[in-house]
Amino acid sequence: MPETGAGAMAGKTVLVMGIANRWSLAYAIAQALARQGAELVLTYQGERVKRSVEDLGAEWPATRVYPCDVSQDASVATFFEQLAGDLHGKPLAGVVHSIAFANKEDLERPFAATSRAGFALALDVSAYSLVAVARHAAPLMMEGGAIVTLTYLGATRVVTNYNVMGVAKAALEAEVRYLASELGPQGIRVNAISAGPIKTASARAIKDFSSILDHVAQRAPLRRVTDPAEVGDTAAFLLSDAGRGVTGDVIFVDSGYHILGI
Ligand code: 0WD
């Protein structure tokens, strides 16, 4: 059943990066955007997920799908060149960056054991990629718009086993502020959504992830874990005109868990 219709995003083109499968947060965001009438551009990392992203994209009419591996400068440059050509001068209104990666062993062993290479890889894919994407996307956002990335509480608090990914998310959140300051004069807003823990392929790489889910369900003010659709709706809000006054910020969509002390 196609989820399109006139809505807050009607006539707007939004790039969504980071769908791997139907459990991906990027997929929930794409669904929310499509429901509000956005035309979607999806990217996939490589051949491993190509089919799955193409199949998911086929649910929405006029969706364009391209490969883009954010760890490769040439892949990022080629993708944005192709996109610019295919849009024929139509502006890009929004970008969703929903991408992260760290070696599994770095999410299991003591943080102090993180290797130089593992640190560089996690920061490159999970944090630097937003800088590269914003640099290429901004010239296509001629009428302004919004960029949204995904972060987690582990950026500012110690979350067991989140380790180097917490450091990458801290860098990502700082990037949100620097990019918001730099791109604001062009009418481009930049924000992060700090999502509560959700069972996705990436999350399963974190050791003892299910005990984190149980803890949140028992303790969060709303006494439940985060539903991906809640993240989707908040992203759609930030990308729409309704979010026009919000930039450089981290919005928590986590059942309120982050307010808790003891
Ligand atoms: O609990 C969670 N699931 C939370 C996730 C809580 C708070 C934040 N997040 C964040 C993640 O850190 C990430 O930034 O949300 C974002 C999306 O993650 P996800 O939806 O939980 O996980 P997943 O479905 O795995 O999507 C992440 C995708 C990769 O998936 P796989 O499973 O194939 O590694 O990031 C993509 C890839 O599709 N990705 C890349 N894309 C382009 N180039 C690259 C790359 N080099 N590396 C990973």
CSV table of C-alpha atoms and ligand atoms in Angstrom, one decimal:
chain,number,residue,atom,x,y,z
A,1,MET,CA,0.0,0.0,0.0
A,2,PRO,CA,1.7,3.2,-1.1
A,3,GLU,CA,2.0,5.7,1.8
A,4,THR,CA,1.8,9.0,-0.1
A,5,GLY,CA,-0.6,11.9,0.0
A,6,ALA,CA,-0.8,15.6,0.2
A,7,GLY,CA,0.8,16.8,3.4
A,8,ALA,CA,3.4,18.9,5.0
A,9,MET,CA,6.1,17.5,2.6
A,10,ALA,CA,4.1,17.6,-0.6
A,11,GLY,CA,6.3,18.6,-3.6
A,12,LYS,CA,9.5,18.3,-1.5
A,13,THR,CA,12.4,16.0,-2.4
A,14,VAL,CA,14.2,14.4,0.6
A,15,LEU,CA,17.3,12.3,0.6
A,16,VAL,CA,17.3,9.4,3.1
A,17,MET,CA,20.6,7.7,3.6
A,18,GLY,CA,21.0,4.6,5.8
A,19,ILE,CA,18.2,2.1,5.0
A,20,ALA,CA,19.5,-1.4,5.3
A,21,ASN,CA,16.2,-3.2,5.9
A,22,ARG,CA,12.7,-2.6,7.1
A,23,TRP,CA,13.9,-2.4,10.7
A,24,SER,CA,16.2,0.5,9.9
A,25,LEU,CA,15.3,3.8,11.6
A,26,ALA,CA,15.9,5.4,8.1
A,27,TYR,CA,13.0,3.3,6.8
A,28,ALA,CA,10.6,4.5,9.5
A,29,ILE,CA,11.7,8.0,8.7
A,30,ALA,CA,11.1,7.4,4.9
A,31,GLN,CA,7.6,6.1,5.7
A,32,ALA,CA,6.7,9.2,7.7
A,33,LEU,CA,8.0,11.4,5.0
A,34,ALA,CA,6.2,9.5,2.2
A,35,ARG,CA,3.0,9.7,4.2
A,36,GLN,CA,3.3,13.5,4.2
A,37,GLY,CA,3.8,13.6,0.5
A,38,ALA,CA,7.6,13.8,0.1
A,39,GLU,CA,9.4,12.5,-3.0
A,40,LEU,CA,12.2,10.3,-1.7
A,41,VAL,CA,15.8,9.7,-2.8
A,42,LEU,CA,17.3,6.7,-1.1
A,43,THR,CA,20.9,5.5,-1.0
A,44,TYR,CA,22.3,2.1,-0.1
A,45,GLN,CA,25.8,1.3,1.1
A,46,GLY,CA,26.6,-1.6,-1.3
A,47,GLU,CA,25.5,-4.7,-3.2
A,48,ARG,CA,24.7,-6.5,0.1
A,49,VAL,CA,21.7,-4.2,0.7
A,50,LYS,CA,20.9,-3.0,-2.8
A,51,ARG,CA,18.0,-5.4,-3.4
A,52,SER,CA,16.4,-4.8,-0.1
A,53,VAL,CA,16.6,-0.9,-0.5
A,54,GLU,CA,15.3,-1.1,-4.1
A,55,ASP,CA,12.3,-3.3,-2.9
A,56,LEU,CA,11.5,-1.0,0.0
A,57,GLY,CA,11.8,2.1,-2.3
A,58,ALA,CA,9.3,0.5,-4.7
A,59,GLU,CA,6.6,1.0,-2.1
A,60,TRP,CA,6.6,4.7,-2.9
A,61,PRO,CA,6.1,6.2,-6.4
A,62,ALA,CA,8.8,8.3,-8.0
A,63,THR,CA,11.5,7.1,-5.5
A,64,ARG,CA,15.1,7.3,-6.8
A,65,VAL,CA,17.6,4.8,-5.5
A,66,TYR,CA,21.5,5.2,-5.7
A,67,PRO,CA,24.5,3.5,-4.3
A,68,CYS,CA,26.6,5.6,-1.9
A,69,ASP,CA,29.3,4.4,0.5
A,70,VAL,CA,30.1,7.3,2.8
A,71,SER,CA,33.5,5.9,3.6
A,72,GLN,CA,34.6,6.6,0.0
A,73,ASP,CA,35.0,10.2,-1.2
A,74,ALA,CA,34.6,9.1,-4.8
A,75,SER,CA,31.3,7.3,-4.0
A,76,VAL,CA,29.9,10.3,-2.2
A,77,ALA,CA,31.0,12.7,-5.0
A,78,THR,CA,29.7,10.4,-7.8
A,79,PHE,CA,26.3,10.0,-6.1
A,80,PHE,CA,25.8,13.8,-5.6
A,81,GLU,CA,26.8,14.5,-9.2
A,82,GLN,CA,24.3,11.9,-10.4
A,83,LEU,CA,21.6,13.3,-8.1
A,84,ALA,CA,22.2,16.9,-9.2
A,85,GLY,CA,21.8,15.8,-12.9
A,86,ASP,CA,18.7,13.8,-12.2
A,87,LEU,CA,17.0,16.6,-10.2
A,88,HIS,CA,17.2,18.9,-13.3
A,89,GLY,CA,17.5,22.0,-11.1
A,90,LYS,CA,14.7,21.0,-8.7
A,91,PRO,CA,15.9,21.8,-5.2
A,92,LEU,CA,16.6,19.2,-2.5
A,93,ALA,CA,14.6,20.1,0.6
A,94,GLY,CA,16.0,17.7,3.2
A,95,VAL,CA,18.6,15.2,4.0
A,96,VAL,CA,18.4,12.3,6.6
A,97,HIS,CA,21.7,10.9,7.7
A,98,SER,CA,21.1,7.6,9.5
A,99,ILE,CA,24.4,5.9,9.3
A,100,ALA,CA,26.9,4.5,11.8
A,101,PHE,CA,29.4,1.7,12.0
A,102,ALA,CA,32.0,0.4,14.5
A,103,ASN,CA,33.8,-2.9,14.7
A,104,LYS,CA,31.8,-5.4,16.8
A,105,GLU,CA,34.8,-6.1,19.0
A,106,ASP,CA,35.0,-2.4,20.0
A,107,LEU,CA,31.4,-2.7,21.3
A,108,GLU,CA,32.3,-5.6,23.6
A,109,ARG,CA,35.7,-5.0,25.1
A,110,PRO,CA,36.9,-2.4,27.5
A,111,PHE,CA,36.8,1.1,26.0
A,112,ALA,CA,40.5,1.6,26.7
A,113,ALA,CA,41.3,-1.4,24.4
A,114,THR,CA,39.9,0.5,21.4
A,115,SER,CA,42.5,0.4,18.6
A,116,ARG,CA,43.6,3.4,16.6
A,117,ALA,CA,42.2,1.8,13.5
A,118,GLY,CA,38.9,0.9,15.1
A,119,PHE,CA,38.6,4.5,16.5
A,120,ALA,CA,39.3,6.0,13.1
A,121,LEU,CA,36.8,3.7,11.3
A,122,ALA,CA,34.0,4.5,13.8
A,123,LEU,CA,34.6,8.2,13.7
A,124,ASP,CA,35.0,8.2,9.9
A,125,VAL,CA,31.7,6.4,9.0
A,126,SER,CA,29.6,7.6,11.9
A,127,ALA,CA,30.7,11.2,12.3
A,128,TYR,CA,32.9,12.5,9.4
A,129,SER,CA,30.3,11.3,6.9
A,130,LEU,CA,27.8,14.0,8.0
A,131,VAL,CA,30.3,16.7,7.1
A,132,ALA,CA,30.9,15.2,3.7
A,133,VAL,CA,27.2,14.8,3.0
A,134,ALA,CA,26.3,18.3,4.2
A,135,ARG,CA,29.1,19.8,2.0
A,136,HIS,CA,27.7,18.1,-1.1
A,137,ALA,CA,24.0,18.5,-0.3
A,138,ALA,CA,24.0,22.2,0.6
A,139,PRO,CA,24.5,23.5,-3.0
A,140,LEU,CA,21.5,21.4,-4.0
A,141,MET,CA,19.3,23.0,-1.2
A,142,MET,CA,18.9,26.2,-3.1
A,143,GLU,CA,15.7,27.1,-1.3
A,144,GLY,CA,17.0,26.1,2.2
A,145,GLY,CA,15.8,23.1,4.0
A,146,ALA,CA,16.9,20.8,6.8
A,147,ILE,CA,19.4,18.1,7.6
A,148,VAL,CA,18.7,15.5,10.3
A,149,THR,CA,21.1,12.9,11.8
A,150,LEU,CA,20.6,10.2,14.4
A,151,THR,CA,22.4,10.1,17.7
A,152,TYR,CA,22.2,8.4,21.1
A,153,LEU,CA,22.5,9.2,24.8
A,154,GLY,CA,25.9,7.4,24.8
A,155,ALA,CA,27.3,10.7,23.4
A,156,THR,CA,27.1,12.4,26.7
A,157,ARG,CA,26.6,9.6,29.3
A,158,VAL,CA,28.4,6.4,29.8
A,159,VAL,CA,26.4,3.5,28.4
A,160,THR,CA,27.9,0.1,29.0
A,161,ASN,CA,29.5,-1.3,25.8
A,162,TYR,CA,28.6,1.7,23.6
A,163,ASN,CA,32.3,2.8,23.9
A,164,VAL,CA,33.8,4.2,20.7
A,165,MET,CA,30.3,4.8,19.3
A,166,GLY,CA,29.6,7.2,22.1
A,167,VAL,CA,32.8,9.1,21.2
A,168,ALA,CA,31.6,9.1,17.5
A,169,LYS,CA,28.2,10.4,18.5
A,170,ALA,CA,29.8,13.2,20.7
A,171,ALA,CA,31.6,14.3,17.6
A,172,LEU,CA,28.5,14.0,15.5
A,173,GLU,CA,26.5,16.2,18.0
A,174,ALA,CA,29.3,18.9,17.9
A,175,GLU,CA,29.2,18.7,14.1
A,176,VAL,CA,25.4,19.5,14.2
A,177,ARG,CA,26.2,22.7,16.0
A,178,TYR,CA,29.0,23.8,13.7
A,179,LEU,CA,27.1,22.9,10.6
A,180,ALA,CA,23.9,24.6,11.9
A,181,SER,CA,25.9,27.8,12.5
A,182,GLU,CA,27.6,27.7,9.1
A,183,LEU,CA,24.5,26.7,7.0
A,184,GLY,CA,21.9,28.8,8.9
A,185,PRO,CA,22.5,31.9,6.8
A,186,GLN,CA,21.5,29.8,3.7
A,187,GLY,CA,18.3,28.8,5.4
A,188,ILE,CA,19.5,25.2,6.1
A,189,ARG,CA,18.8,23.8,9.5
A,190,VAL,CA,20.8,21.0,11.1
A,191,ASN,CA,19.5,18.9,14.0
A,192,ALA,CA,20.0,15.5,15.6
A,193,ILE,CA,17.4,13.1,17.0
A,194,SER,CA,18.6,11.2,20.0
A,195,ALA,CA,16.6,8.0,19.7
A,196,GLY,CA,16.0,5.6,22.6
A,197,PRO,CA,17.4,2.0,22.0
A,198,ILE,CA,15.5,0.2,19.2
A,199,LYS,CA,16.2,-3.4,18.0
A,200,THR,CA,17.9,-2.9,14.6
A,201,ALA,CA,20.8,-4.6,12.8
A,202,SER,CA,23.2,-2.0,14.1
A,203,ALA,CA,21.9,-2.2,17.7
A,204,ARG,CA,22.3,-6.0,17.8
A,205,ALA,CA,26.1,-5.4,17.5
A,206,ILE,CA,26.1,-3.9,21.0
A,207,LYS,CA,26.8,-6.5,23.6
A,208,ASP,CA,23.8,-7.2,26.0
A,209,PHE,CA,21.6,-4.8,24.0
A,210,SER,CA,18.4,-6.6,25.1
A,211,SER,CA,19.2,-5.8,28.8
A,212,ILE,CA,19.4,-2.1,27.8
A,213,LEU,CA,15.9,-2.5,26.2
A,214,ASP,CA,14.5,-4.1,29.4
A,215,HIS,CA,16.0,-1.4,31.6
A,216,VAL,CA,14.5,1.4,29.5
A,217,ALA,CA,11.1,-0.3,29.4
A,218,GLN,CA,11.0,-0.5,33.2
A,219,ARG,CA,12.5,2.9,34.0
A,220,ALA,CA,11.6,5.5,31.3
A,221,PRO,CA,8.9,7.9,32.2
A,222,LEU,CA,6.7,6.4,29.4
A,223,ARG,CA,7.5,2.9,30.6
A,224,ARG,CA,8.1,1.6,27.1
A,225,VAL,CA,10.9,1.5,24.5
A,226,THR,CA,10.9,3.8,21.6
A,227,ASP,CA,8.8,2.9,18.5
A,228,PRO,CA,10.6,3.6,15.2
A,229,ALA,CA,7.5,5.4,14.0
A,230,GLU,CA,8.0,8.0,16.8
A,231,VAL,CA,11.5,8.7,15.4
A,232,GLY,CA,10.0,8.9,11.9
A,233,ASP,CA,7.4,11.5,12.9
A,234,THR,CA,9.9,13.7,14.7
A,235,ALA,CA,12.2,13.6,11.7
A,236,ALA,CA,9.3,14.6,9.5
A,237,PHE,CA,8.5,17.5,11.8
A,238,LEU,CA,12.1,18.7,11.8
A,239,LEU,CA,12.3,18.4,8.0
A,240,SER,CA,9.0,20.2,7.5
A,241,ASP,CA,8.1,23.9,7.8
A,242,ALA,CA,6.7,23.2,11.2
A,243,GLY,CA,10.3,22.8,12.4
A,244,ARG,CA,11.5,26.1,10.9
A,245,GLY,CA,12.6,27.6,14.2
A,246,VAL,CA,14.7,24.7,15.3
A,247,THR,CA,18.4,24.3,14.4
A,248,GLY,CA,21.7,23.1,16.0
A,249,ASP,CA,19.8,21.0,18.5
A,250,VAL,CA,19.5,17.4,19.8
A,251,ILE,CA,15.8,16.4,20.2
A,252,PHE,CA,15.3,13.3,22.4
A,253,VAL,CA,12.8,10.7,21.2
A,254,ASP,CA,13.4,8.2,24.0
A,255,SER,CA,10.3,7.8,26.1
A,256,GLY,CA,11.9,10.5,28.3
A,257,TYR,CA,14.7,8.2,29.6
A,258,HIS,CA,17.4,10.9,29.3
A,259,ILE,CA,15.9,13.0,32.1
A,260,LEU,CA,16.4,10.4,34.8
A,261,GLY,CA,19.1,10.6,37.5
A,262,ILE,CA,19.0,7.9,40.2
B,1,0WD,O1,18.9,1.8,19.1
B,1,0WD,C1,19.1,2.1,18.0
B,1,0WD,N1,18.9,1.4,16.9
B,1,0WD,C2,19.6,3.6,17.8
B,1,0WD,C3,20.2,3.9,16.6
B,1,0WD,C4,19.5,4.5,18.9
B,1,0WD,C5,20.0,5.8,18.6
B,1,0WD,C6,20.6,6.1,17.4
B,1,0WD,N2,20.7,5.2,16.4
B,1,0WD,C7,21.4,5.6,15.2
B,1,0WD,C8,22.5,4.7,14.7
B,1,0WD,O2,23.7,4.9,15.5
B,1,0WD,C9,22.6,5.2,13.3
B,1,0WD,O3,23.3,6.4,13.2
B,1,0WD,O4,20.5,5.5,14.1
B,1,0WD,C10,21.2,5.4,12.9
B,1,0WD,C11,20.6,4.2,12.1
B,1,0WD,O5,20.8,3.0,12.8
B,1,0WD,P1,19.8,1.8,12.8
B,1,0WD,O6,18.6,2.1,12.0
B,1,0WD,O7,19.7,1.4,14.2
B,1,0WD,O8,20.6,0.6,12.1
B,1,0WD,P2,20.7,0.0,10.7
B,1,0WD,O9,19.4,-0.4,10.2
B,1,0WD,O10,21.8,-1.1,10.8
B,1,0WD,O11,21.2,1.2,9.8
B,1,0WD,C12,22.5,1.7,9.8
B,1,0WD,C13,23.1,1.7,8.4
B,1,0WD,C14,23.9,0.4,8.0
B,1,0WD,O12,23.3,-0.7,8.2
B,1,0WD,P3,24.1,-2.1,8.3
B,1,0WD,O13,23.2,-2.9,9.2
B,1,0WD,O14,24.1,-2.6,6.9
B,1,0WD,O15,25.5,-1.8,8.8
B,1,0WD,O16,24.1,2.5,8.2
B,1,0WD,C15,24.6,2.2,6.9
B,1,0WD,C16,24.2,0.8,6.6
B,1,0WD,O17,23.1,0.8,5.7
B,1,0WD,N3,26.0,2.3,6.7
B,1,0WD,C17,26.5,3.0,5.6
B,1,0WD,N4,26.0,3.6,4.6
B,1,0WD,C18,26.8,4.1,3.7
B,1,0WD,N5,28.1,4.0,3.7
B,1,0WD,C19,27.9,2.8,5.8
B,1,0WD,C20,28.7,3.3,4.8
B,1,0WD,N6,30.1,3.2,4.8
B,1,0WD,N7,28.2,2.1,6.9
B,1,0WD,C21,27.0,1.8,7.5
